[in-house]
mmCIF file of C-alpha atoms in Angstrom:
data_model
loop_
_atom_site.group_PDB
_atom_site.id
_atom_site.type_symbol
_atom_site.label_atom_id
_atom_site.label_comp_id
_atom_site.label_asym_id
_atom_site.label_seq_id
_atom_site.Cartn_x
_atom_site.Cartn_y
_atom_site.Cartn_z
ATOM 1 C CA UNK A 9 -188.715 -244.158 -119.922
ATOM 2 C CA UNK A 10 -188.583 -240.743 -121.610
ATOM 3 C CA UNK A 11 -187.796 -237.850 -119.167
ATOM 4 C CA UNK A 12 -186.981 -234.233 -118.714
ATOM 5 C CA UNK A 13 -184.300 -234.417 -117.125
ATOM 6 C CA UNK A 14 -181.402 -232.049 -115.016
ATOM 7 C CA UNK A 15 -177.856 -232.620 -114.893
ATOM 8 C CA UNK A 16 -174.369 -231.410 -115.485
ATOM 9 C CA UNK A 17 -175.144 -227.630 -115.151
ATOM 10 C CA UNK A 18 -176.819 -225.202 -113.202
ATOM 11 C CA UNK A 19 -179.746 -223.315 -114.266
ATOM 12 C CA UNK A 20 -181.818 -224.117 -117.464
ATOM 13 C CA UNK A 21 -178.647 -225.404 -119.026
ATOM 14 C CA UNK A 22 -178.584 -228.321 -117.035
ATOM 15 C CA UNK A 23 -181.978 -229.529 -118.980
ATOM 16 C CA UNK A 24 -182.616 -232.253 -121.421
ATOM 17 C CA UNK A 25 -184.772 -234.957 -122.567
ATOM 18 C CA UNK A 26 -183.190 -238.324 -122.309
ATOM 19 C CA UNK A 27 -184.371 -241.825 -121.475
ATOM 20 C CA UNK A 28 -184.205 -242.876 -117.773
ATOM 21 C CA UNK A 29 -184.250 -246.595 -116.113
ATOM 22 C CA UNK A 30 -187.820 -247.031 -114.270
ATOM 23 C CA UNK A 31 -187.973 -248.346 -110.910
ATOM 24 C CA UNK A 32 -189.062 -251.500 -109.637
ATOM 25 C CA UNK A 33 -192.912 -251.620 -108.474
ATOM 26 C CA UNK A 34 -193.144 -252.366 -104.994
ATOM 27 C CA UNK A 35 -195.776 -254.426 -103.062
ATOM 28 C CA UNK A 36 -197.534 -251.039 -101.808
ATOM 29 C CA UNK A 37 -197.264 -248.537 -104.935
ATOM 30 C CA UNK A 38 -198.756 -247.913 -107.773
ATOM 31 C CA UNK A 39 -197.450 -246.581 -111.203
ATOM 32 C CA UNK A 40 -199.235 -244.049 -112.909
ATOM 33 C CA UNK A 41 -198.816 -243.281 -116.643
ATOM 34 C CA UNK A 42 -198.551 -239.363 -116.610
ATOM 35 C CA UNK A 43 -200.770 -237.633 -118.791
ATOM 36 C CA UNK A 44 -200.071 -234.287 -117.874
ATOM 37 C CA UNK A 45 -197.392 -233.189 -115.577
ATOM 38 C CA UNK A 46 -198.225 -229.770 -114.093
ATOM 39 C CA UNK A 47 -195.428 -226.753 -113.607
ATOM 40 C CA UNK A 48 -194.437 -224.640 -110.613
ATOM 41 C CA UNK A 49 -192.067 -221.958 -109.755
ATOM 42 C CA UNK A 50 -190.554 -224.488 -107.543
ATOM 43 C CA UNK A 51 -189.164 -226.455 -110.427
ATOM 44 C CA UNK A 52 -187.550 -222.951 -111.582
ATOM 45 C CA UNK A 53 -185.864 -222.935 -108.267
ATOM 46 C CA UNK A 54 -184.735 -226.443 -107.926
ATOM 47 C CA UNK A 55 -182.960 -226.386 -111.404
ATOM 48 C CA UNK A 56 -180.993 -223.046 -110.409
ATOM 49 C CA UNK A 57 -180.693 -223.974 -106.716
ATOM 50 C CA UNK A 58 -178.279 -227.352 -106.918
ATOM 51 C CA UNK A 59 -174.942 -228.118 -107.461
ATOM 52 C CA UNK A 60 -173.625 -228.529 -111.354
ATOM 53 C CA UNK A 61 -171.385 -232.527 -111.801
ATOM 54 C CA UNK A 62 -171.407 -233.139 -108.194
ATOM 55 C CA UNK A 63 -175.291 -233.495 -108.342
ATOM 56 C CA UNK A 64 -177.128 -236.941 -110.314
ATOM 57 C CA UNK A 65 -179.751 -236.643 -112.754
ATOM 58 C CA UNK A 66 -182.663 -235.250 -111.414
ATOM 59 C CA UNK A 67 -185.985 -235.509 -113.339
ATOM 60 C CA UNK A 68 -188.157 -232.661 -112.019
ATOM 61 C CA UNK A 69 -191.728 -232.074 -111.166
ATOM 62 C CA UNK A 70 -194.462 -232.010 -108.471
ATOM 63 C CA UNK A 71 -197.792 -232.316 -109.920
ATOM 64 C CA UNK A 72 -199.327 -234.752 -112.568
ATOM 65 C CA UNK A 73 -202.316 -236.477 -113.554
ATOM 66 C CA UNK A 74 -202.617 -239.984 -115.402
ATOM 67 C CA UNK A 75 -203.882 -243.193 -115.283
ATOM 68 C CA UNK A 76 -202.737 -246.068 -113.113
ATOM 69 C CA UNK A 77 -201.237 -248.942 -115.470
ATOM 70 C CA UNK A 78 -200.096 -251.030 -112.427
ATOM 71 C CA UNK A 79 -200.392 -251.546 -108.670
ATOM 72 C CA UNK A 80 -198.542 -253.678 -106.220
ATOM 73 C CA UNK A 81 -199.921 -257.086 -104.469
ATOM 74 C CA UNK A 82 -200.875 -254.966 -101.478
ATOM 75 C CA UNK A 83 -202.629 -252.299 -103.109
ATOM 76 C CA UNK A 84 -205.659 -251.671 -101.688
ATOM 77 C CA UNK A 85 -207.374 -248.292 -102.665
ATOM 78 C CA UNK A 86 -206.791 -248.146 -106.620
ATOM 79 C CA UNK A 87 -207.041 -250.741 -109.875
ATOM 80 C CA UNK A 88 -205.460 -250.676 -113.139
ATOM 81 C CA UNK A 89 -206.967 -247.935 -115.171
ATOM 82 C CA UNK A 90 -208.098 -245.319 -112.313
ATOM 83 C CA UNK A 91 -207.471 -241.770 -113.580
ATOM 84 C CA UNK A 92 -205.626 -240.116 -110.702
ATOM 85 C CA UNK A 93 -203.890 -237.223 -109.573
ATOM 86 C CA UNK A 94 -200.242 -237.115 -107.979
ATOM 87 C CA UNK A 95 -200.429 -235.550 -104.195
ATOM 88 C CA UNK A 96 -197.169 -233.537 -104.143
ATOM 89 C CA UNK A 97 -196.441 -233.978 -100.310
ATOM 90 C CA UNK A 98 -194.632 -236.779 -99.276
ATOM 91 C CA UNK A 99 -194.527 -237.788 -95.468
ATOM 92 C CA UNK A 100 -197.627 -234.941 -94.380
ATOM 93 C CA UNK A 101 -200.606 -237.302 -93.851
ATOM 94 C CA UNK A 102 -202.534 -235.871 -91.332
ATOM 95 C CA UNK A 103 -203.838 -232.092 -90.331
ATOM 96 C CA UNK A 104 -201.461 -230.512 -88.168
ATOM 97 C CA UNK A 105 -199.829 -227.208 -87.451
ATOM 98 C CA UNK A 106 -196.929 -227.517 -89.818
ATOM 99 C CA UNK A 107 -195.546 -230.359 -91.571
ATOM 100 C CA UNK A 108 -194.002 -233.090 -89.670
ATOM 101 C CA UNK A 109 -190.038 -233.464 -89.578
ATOM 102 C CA UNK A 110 -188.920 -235.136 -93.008
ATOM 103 C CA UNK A 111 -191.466 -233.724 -95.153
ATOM 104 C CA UNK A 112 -190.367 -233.307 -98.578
ATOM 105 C CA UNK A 113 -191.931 -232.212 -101.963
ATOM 106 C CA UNK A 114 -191.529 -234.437 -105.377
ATOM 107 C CA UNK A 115 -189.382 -233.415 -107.621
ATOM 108 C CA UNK A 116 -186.441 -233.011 -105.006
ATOM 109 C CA UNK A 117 -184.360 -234.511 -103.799
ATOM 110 C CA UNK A 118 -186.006 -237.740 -105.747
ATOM 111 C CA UNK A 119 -187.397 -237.954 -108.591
ATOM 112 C CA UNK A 120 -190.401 -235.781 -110.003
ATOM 113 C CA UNK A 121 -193.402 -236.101 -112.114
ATOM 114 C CA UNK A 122 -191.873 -234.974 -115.870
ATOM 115 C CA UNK A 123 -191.425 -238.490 -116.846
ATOM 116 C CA UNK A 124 -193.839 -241.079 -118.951
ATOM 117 C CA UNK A 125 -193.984 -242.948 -115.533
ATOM 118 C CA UNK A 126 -194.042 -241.979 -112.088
ATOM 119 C CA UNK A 127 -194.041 -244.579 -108.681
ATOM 120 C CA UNK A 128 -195.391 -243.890 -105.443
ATOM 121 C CA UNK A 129 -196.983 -245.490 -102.658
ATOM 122 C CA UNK A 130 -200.553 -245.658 -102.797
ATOM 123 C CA UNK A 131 -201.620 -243.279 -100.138
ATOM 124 C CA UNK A 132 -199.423 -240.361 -102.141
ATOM 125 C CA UNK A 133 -202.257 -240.962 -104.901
ATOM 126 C CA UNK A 134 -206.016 -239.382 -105.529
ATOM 127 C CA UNK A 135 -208.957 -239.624 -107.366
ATOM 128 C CA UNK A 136 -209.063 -237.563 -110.521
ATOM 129 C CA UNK A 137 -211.579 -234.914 -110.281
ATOM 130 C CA UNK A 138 -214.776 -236.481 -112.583
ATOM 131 C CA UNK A 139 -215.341 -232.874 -114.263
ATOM 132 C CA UNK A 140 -211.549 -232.134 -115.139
ATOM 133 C CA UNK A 141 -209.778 -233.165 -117.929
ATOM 134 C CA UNK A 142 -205.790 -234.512 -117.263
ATOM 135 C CA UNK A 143 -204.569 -231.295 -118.700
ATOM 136 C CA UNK A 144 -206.610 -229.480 -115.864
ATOM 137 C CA UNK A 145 -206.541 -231.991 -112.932
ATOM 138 C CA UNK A 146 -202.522 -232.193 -114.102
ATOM 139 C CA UNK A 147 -202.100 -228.567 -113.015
ATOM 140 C CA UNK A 148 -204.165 -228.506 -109.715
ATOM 141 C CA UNK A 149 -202.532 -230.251 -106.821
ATOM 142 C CA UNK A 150 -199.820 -228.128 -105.493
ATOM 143 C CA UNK A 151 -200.717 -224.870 -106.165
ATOM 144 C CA UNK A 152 -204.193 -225.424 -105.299
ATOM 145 C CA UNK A 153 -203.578 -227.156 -101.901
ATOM 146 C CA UNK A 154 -201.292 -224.289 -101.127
ATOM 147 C CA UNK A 155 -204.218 -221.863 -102.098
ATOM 148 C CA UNK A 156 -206.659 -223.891 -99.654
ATOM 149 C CA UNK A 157 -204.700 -224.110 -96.826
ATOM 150 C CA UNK A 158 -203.501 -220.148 -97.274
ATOM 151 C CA UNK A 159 -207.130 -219.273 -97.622
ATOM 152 C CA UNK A 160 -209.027 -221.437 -94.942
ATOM 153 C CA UNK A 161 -206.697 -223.375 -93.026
ATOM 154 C CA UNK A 162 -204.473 -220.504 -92.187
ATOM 155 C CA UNK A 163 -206.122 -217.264 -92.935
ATOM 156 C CA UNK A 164 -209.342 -218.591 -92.266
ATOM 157 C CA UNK A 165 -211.578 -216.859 -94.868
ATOM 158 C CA UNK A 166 -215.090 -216.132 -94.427
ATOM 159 C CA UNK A 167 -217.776 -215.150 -97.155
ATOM 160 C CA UNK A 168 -218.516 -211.579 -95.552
ATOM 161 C CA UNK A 169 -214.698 -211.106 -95.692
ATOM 162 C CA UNK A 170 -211.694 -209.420 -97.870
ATOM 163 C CA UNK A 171 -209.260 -210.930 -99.426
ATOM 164 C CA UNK A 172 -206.550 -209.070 -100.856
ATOM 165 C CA UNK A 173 -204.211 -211.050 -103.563
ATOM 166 C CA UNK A 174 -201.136 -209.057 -104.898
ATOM 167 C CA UNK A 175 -199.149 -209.934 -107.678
ATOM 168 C CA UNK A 176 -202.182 -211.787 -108.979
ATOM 169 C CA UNK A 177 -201.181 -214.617 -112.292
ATOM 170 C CA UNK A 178 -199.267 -217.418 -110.340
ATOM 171 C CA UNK A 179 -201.197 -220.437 -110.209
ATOM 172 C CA UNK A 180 -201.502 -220.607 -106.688
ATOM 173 C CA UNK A 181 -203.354 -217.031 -106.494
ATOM 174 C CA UNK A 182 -205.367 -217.455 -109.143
ATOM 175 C CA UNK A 183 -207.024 -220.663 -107.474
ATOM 176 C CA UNK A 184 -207.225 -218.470 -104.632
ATOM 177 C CA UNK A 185 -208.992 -216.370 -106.521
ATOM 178 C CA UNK A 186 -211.309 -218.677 -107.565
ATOM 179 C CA UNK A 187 -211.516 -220.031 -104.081
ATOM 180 C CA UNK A 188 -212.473 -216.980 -102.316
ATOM 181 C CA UNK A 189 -215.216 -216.457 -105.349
ATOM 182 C CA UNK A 190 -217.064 -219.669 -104.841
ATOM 183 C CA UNK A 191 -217.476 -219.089 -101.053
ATOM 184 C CA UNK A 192 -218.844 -215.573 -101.630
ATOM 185 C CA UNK A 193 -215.789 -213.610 -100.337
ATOM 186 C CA UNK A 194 -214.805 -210.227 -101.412
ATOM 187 C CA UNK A 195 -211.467 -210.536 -103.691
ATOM 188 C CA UNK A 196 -209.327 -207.524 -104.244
ATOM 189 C CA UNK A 197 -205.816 -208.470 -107.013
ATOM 190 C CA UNK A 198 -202.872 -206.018 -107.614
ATOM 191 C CA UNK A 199 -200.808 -206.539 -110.934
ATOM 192 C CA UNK A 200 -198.163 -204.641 -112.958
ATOM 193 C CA UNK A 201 -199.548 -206.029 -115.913
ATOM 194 C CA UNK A 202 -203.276 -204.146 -116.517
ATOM 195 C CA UNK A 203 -203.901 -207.136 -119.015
ATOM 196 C CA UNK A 204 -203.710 -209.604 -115.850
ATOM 197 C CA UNK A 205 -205.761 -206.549 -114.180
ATOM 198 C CA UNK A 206 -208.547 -207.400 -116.428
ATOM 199 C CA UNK A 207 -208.133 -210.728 -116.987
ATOM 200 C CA UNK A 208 -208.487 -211.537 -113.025
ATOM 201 C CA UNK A 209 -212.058 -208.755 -113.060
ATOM 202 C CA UNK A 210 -212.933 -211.681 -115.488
ATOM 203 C CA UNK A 211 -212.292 -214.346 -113.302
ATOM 204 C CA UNK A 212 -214.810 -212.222 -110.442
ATOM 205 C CA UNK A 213 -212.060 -209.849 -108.855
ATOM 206 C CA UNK A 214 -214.354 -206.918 -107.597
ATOM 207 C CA UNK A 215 -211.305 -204.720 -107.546
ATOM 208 C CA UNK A 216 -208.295 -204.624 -109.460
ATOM 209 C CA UNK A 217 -204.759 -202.393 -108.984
ATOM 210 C CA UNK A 218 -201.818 -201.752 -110.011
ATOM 211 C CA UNK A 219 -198.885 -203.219 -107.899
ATOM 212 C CA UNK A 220 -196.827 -200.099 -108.088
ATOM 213 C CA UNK A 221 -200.351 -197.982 -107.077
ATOM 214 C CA UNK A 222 -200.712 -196.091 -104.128
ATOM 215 C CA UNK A 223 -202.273 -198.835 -102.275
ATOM 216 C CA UNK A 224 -203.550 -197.140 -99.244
ATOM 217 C CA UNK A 225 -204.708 -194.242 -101.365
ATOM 218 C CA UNK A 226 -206.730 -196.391 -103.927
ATOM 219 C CA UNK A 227 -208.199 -198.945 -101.766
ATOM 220 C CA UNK A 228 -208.728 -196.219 -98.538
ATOM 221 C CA UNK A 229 -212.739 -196.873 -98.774
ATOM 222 C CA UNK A 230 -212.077 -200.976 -98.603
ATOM 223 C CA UNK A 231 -211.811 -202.971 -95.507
ATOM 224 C CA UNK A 232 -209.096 -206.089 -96.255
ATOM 225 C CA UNK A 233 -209.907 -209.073 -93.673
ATOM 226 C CA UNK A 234 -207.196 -210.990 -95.431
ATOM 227 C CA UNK A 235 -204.179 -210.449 -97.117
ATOM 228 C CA UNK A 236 -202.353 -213.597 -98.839
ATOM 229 C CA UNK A 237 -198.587 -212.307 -99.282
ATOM 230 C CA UNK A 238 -196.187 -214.268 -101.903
ATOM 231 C CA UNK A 239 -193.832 -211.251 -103.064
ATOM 232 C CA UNK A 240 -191.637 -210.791 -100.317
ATOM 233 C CA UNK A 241 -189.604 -207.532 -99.626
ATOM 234 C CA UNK A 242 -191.172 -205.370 -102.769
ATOM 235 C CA UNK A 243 -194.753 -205.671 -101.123
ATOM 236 C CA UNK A 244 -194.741 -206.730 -97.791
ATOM 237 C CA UNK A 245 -194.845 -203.109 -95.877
ATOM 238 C CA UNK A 246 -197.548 -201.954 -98.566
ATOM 239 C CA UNK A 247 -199.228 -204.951 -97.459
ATOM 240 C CA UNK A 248 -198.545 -204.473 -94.071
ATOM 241 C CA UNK A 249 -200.009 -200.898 -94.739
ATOM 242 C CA UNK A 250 -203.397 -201.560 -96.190
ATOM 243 C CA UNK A 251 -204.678 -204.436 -94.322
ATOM 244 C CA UNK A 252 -206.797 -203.317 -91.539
ATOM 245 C CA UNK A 253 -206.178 -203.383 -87.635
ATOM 246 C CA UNK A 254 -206.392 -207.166 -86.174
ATOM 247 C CA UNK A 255 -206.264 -207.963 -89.658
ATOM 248 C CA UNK A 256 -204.306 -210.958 -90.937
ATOM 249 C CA UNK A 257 -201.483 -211.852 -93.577
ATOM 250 C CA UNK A 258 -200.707 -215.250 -94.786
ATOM 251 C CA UNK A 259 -197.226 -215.968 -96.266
ATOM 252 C CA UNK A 260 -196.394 -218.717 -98.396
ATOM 253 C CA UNK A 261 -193.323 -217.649 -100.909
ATOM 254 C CA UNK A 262 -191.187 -215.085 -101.718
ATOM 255 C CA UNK A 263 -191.093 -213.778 -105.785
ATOM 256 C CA UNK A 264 -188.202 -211.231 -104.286
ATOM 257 C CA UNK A 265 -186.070 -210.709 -101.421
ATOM 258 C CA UNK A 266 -186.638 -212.941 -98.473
ATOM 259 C CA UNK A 267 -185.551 -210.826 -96.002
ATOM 260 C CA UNK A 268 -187.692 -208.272 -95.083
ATOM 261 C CA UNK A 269 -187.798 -205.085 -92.109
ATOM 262 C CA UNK A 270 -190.659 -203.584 -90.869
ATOM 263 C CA UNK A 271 -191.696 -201.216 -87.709
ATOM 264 C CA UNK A 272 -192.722 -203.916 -85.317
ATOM 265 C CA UNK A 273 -194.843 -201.339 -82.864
ATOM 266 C CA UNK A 274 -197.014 -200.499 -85.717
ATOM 267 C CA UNK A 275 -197.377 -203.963 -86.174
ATOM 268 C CA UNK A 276 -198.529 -204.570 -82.966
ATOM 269 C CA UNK A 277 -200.361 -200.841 -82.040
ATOM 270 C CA UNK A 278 -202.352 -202.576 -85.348
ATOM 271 C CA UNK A 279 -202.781 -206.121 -83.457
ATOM 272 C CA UNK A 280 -202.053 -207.746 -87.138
ATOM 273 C CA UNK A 281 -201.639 -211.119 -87.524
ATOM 274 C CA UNK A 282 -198.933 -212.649 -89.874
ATOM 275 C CA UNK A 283 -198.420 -216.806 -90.236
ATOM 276 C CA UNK A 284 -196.433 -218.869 -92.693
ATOM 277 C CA UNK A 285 -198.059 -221.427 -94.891
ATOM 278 C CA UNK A 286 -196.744 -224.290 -96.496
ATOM 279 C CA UNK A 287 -198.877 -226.749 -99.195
ATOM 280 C CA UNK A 288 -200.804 -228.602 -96.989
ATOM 281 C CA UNK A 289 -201.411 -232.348 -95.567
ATOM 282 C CA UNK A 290 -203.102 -235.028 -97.547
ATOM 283 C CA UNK A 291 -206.437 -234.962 -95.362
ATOM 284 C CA UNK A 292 -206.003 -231.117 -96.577
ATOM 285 C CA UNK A 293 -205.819 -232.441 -100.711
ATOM 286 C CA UNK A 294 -209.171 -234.104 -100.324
ATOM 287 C CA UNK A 295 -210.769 -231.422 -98.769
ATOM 288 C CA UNK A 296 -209.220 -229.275 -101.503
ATOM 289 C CA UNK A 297 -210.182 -232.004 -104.104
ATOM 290 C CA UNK A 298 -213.846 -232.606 -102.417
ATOM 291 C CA UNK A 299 -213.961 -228.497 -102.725
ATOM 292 C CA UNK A 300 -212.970 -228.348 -106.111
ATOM 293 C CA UNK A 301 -215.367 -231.052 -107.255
ATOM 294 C CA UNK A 302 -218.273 -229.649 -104.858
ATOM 295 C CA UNK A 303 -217.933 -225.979 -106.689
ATOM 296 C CA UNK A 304 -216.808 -227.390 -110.528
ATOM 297 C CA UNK A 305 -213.915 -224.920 -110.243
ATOM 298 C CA UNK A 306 -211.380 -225.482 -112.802
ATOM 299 C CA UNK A 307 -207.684 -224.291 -113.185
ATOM 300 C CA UNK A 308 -207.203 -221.046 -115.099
ATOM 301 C CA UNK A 309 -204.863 -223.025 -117.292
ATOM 302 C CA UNK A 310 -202.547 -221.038 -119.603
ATOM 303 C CA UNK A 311 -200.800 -223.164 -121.633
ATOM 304 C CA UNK A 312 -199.719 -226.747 -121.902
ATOM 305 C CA UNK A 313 -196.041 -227.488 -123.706
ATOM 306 C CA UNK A 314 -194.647 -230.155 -125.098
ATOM 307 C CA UNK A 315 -191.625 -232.076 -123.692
ATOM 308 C CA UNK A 316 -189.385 -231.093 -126.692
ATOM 309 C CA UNK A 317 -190.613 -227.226 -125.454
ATOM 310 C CA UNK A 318 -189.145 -228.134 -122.144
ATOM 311 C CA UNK A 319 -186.945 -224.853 -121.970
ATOM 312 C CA UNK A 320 -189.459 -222.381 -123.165
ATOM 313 C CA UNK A 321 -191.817 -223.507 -120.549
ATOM 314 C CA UNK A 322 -189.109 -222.649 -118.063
ATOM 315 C CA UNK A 323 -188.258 -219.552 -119.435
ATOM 316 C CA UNK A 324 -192.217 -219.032 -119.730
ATOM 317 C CA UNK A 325 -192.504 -219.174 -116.162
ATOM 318 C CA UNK A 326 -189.225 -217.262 -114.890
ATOM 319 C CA UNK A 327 -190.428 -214.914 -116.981
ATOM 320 C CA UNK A 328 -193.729 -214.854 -115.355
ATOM 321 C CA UNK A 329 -195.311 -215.222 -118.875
ATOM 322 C CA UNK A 330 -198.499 -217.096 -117.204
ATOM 323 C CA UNK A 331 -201.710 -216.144 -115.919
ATOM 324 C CA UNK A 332 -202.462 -219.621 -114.440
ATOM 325 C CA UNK A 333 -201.071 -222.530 -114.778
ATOM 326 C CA UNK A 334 -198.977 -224.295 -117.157
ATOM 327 C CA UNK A 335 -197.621 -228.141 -117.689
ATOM 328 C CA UNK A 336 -196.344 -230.679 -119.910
ATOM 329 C CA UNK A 337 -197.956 -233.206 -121.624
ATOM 330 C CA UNK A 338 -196.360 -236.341 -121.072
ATOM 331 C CA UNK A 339 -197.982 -238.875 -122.976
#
């Protein structure tokens, strides 16, 4: 099968299309034949994070949507021709504080979604969304489950509440956005780019800043209930700083430094809250997917490459290029 596939070199060097042997179907997967295969910042940092020769082909990739083409003898939930969507997680079933202890992601360390084929055991598969197309339903599982669990499991988020998004344009905070829109919330965005500014008051932001504002000074008349926090050490004591006392900030990646300092008696003279988030559990995809459906929300979906365009689409998103989300289309 045709793949995109990394190998030999670190980085975006390391990338090419080649053809790839498929696996054998067992008794209790299905194969899907991917339609669209959606893009993450994740698959930036799994091509620059391993090794160079020491490392095998990798094909890439978390998200995808398609149709299923075949299913093993013990296949219970799906039939040839069900339009589906890829859940990302593998080994996080159930609802639970944090994933359990050999959770992984696709795409790493086996194979990913940027292939004409991908195998997985049936309960690692879900109903396409009726009202999206592939290209859309291709884009949504990871960063959208992220989104959901950020927003309610974690953080909690309630209509008469703030949330505050900085460094809004990444797929997952855009579907945030969305998120905290079709529940009623209050959404407040911060960008460096005014044209993401405006495109996210478009999308129903009620407020929109700068990132390198004055954050305290501009937003001094808003209360924010929740802050969801994905920039690391550039933002975190400005977010710290404008989210109100016995207010909470959700965490779930790092654009810059990891590490970060901050005056821990302000933080707790404030009584803030701060907890990690990571994707979420399956039982968490179909709520997502059952929310998604419920509310007719669709991606904000920037632009779909093909597999020949496999490097600009990297570069696209390193670049942070995207308001949204972007993919491949495999077929």
């Amino acid at each position: 099968m045709r793949a995109i596939v990394h190998e030999g070199k670190n980085g975006l060097e390391g990338l090419q299309v080649k053809e790839m042997a498929e696996k054998n179907l067992a008794e209790n997967e299905v194969k899907i034949k991917i339609h669209t295969a959606g893009m993450n910042r994740r698959d930036l940092a799994v091509i620059t994070k391993r090794h160079t020769a020491e490392d095998p082909a990798l094909i890439p990739g978390s998200d995808a949507s398609g149709v299923v083409e075949a299913i093993g003898e013990n296949v219970k939930r799906f039939k040839e021709g069900d339009e589906v969507v890829v859940n990302p997680g593998l080994g996080w079933q159930k609802n639970s504080d944090a994933p359990p202890e050999g959770f992984e992601i696709v795409g790493l360390p086996d194979h990913g979604t940027f292939a004409e084929y991908y195998l997985c055991t049936e309960d690692h598969v879900e109903k396409k969304p009726a009202h999206l197309s592939f290209e859309e339903a291709g884009v949504l599982p990871l960063a959208a489950l992220t989104a959901y669990r950020a927003l309610f499991t974690r953080g909690k988020l309630q209509a008469d509440q703030t949330v505050m998004l900085p460094g809004i344009g990444s797929g997952v905070l855009t579907f945030a956005l969305k998120f905290a829109k079709a529940i009623g919330a209050r959404v407040i965005v911060t960008s460096r780019s005014e044209q993401k500014q405006e495109e996210a008051l478009k999308l129903g932001a009620d407020i929109a800043i700068s990132t390198e504002a004055d954050w305290q000074e501009a937003l001094k008349s808003e209360k924010v209930d929740l802050l969801i926090e994905s920039i690391g050490n550039a933002t975190f004591n400005k977010s710290l700083n404008v989210i109100r006392k016995g207010g909470t900030i959700v965490t779930f990646g790092s654009t810059t430094e990891d590490e970060v300092s901050f005056n821990i008696r302000q933080f707790f003279y404030g009584q803030y809250n701060l907890l990690g988030s990571t994707m979420g559990s399956g039982e968490e995809l179909r709520d997502m997917l059952a929310f998604v459906s419920k509310h007719e929300i669709r991606p904000q979906l920037d632009k779909i490459f093909t597999v020949e365009e496999h490097k600009q689409a990297f570069e696209y998103i390193r670049d942070s290029q995207n308001f949204g989300k972007i993919g491949f289309r495999m077929t």
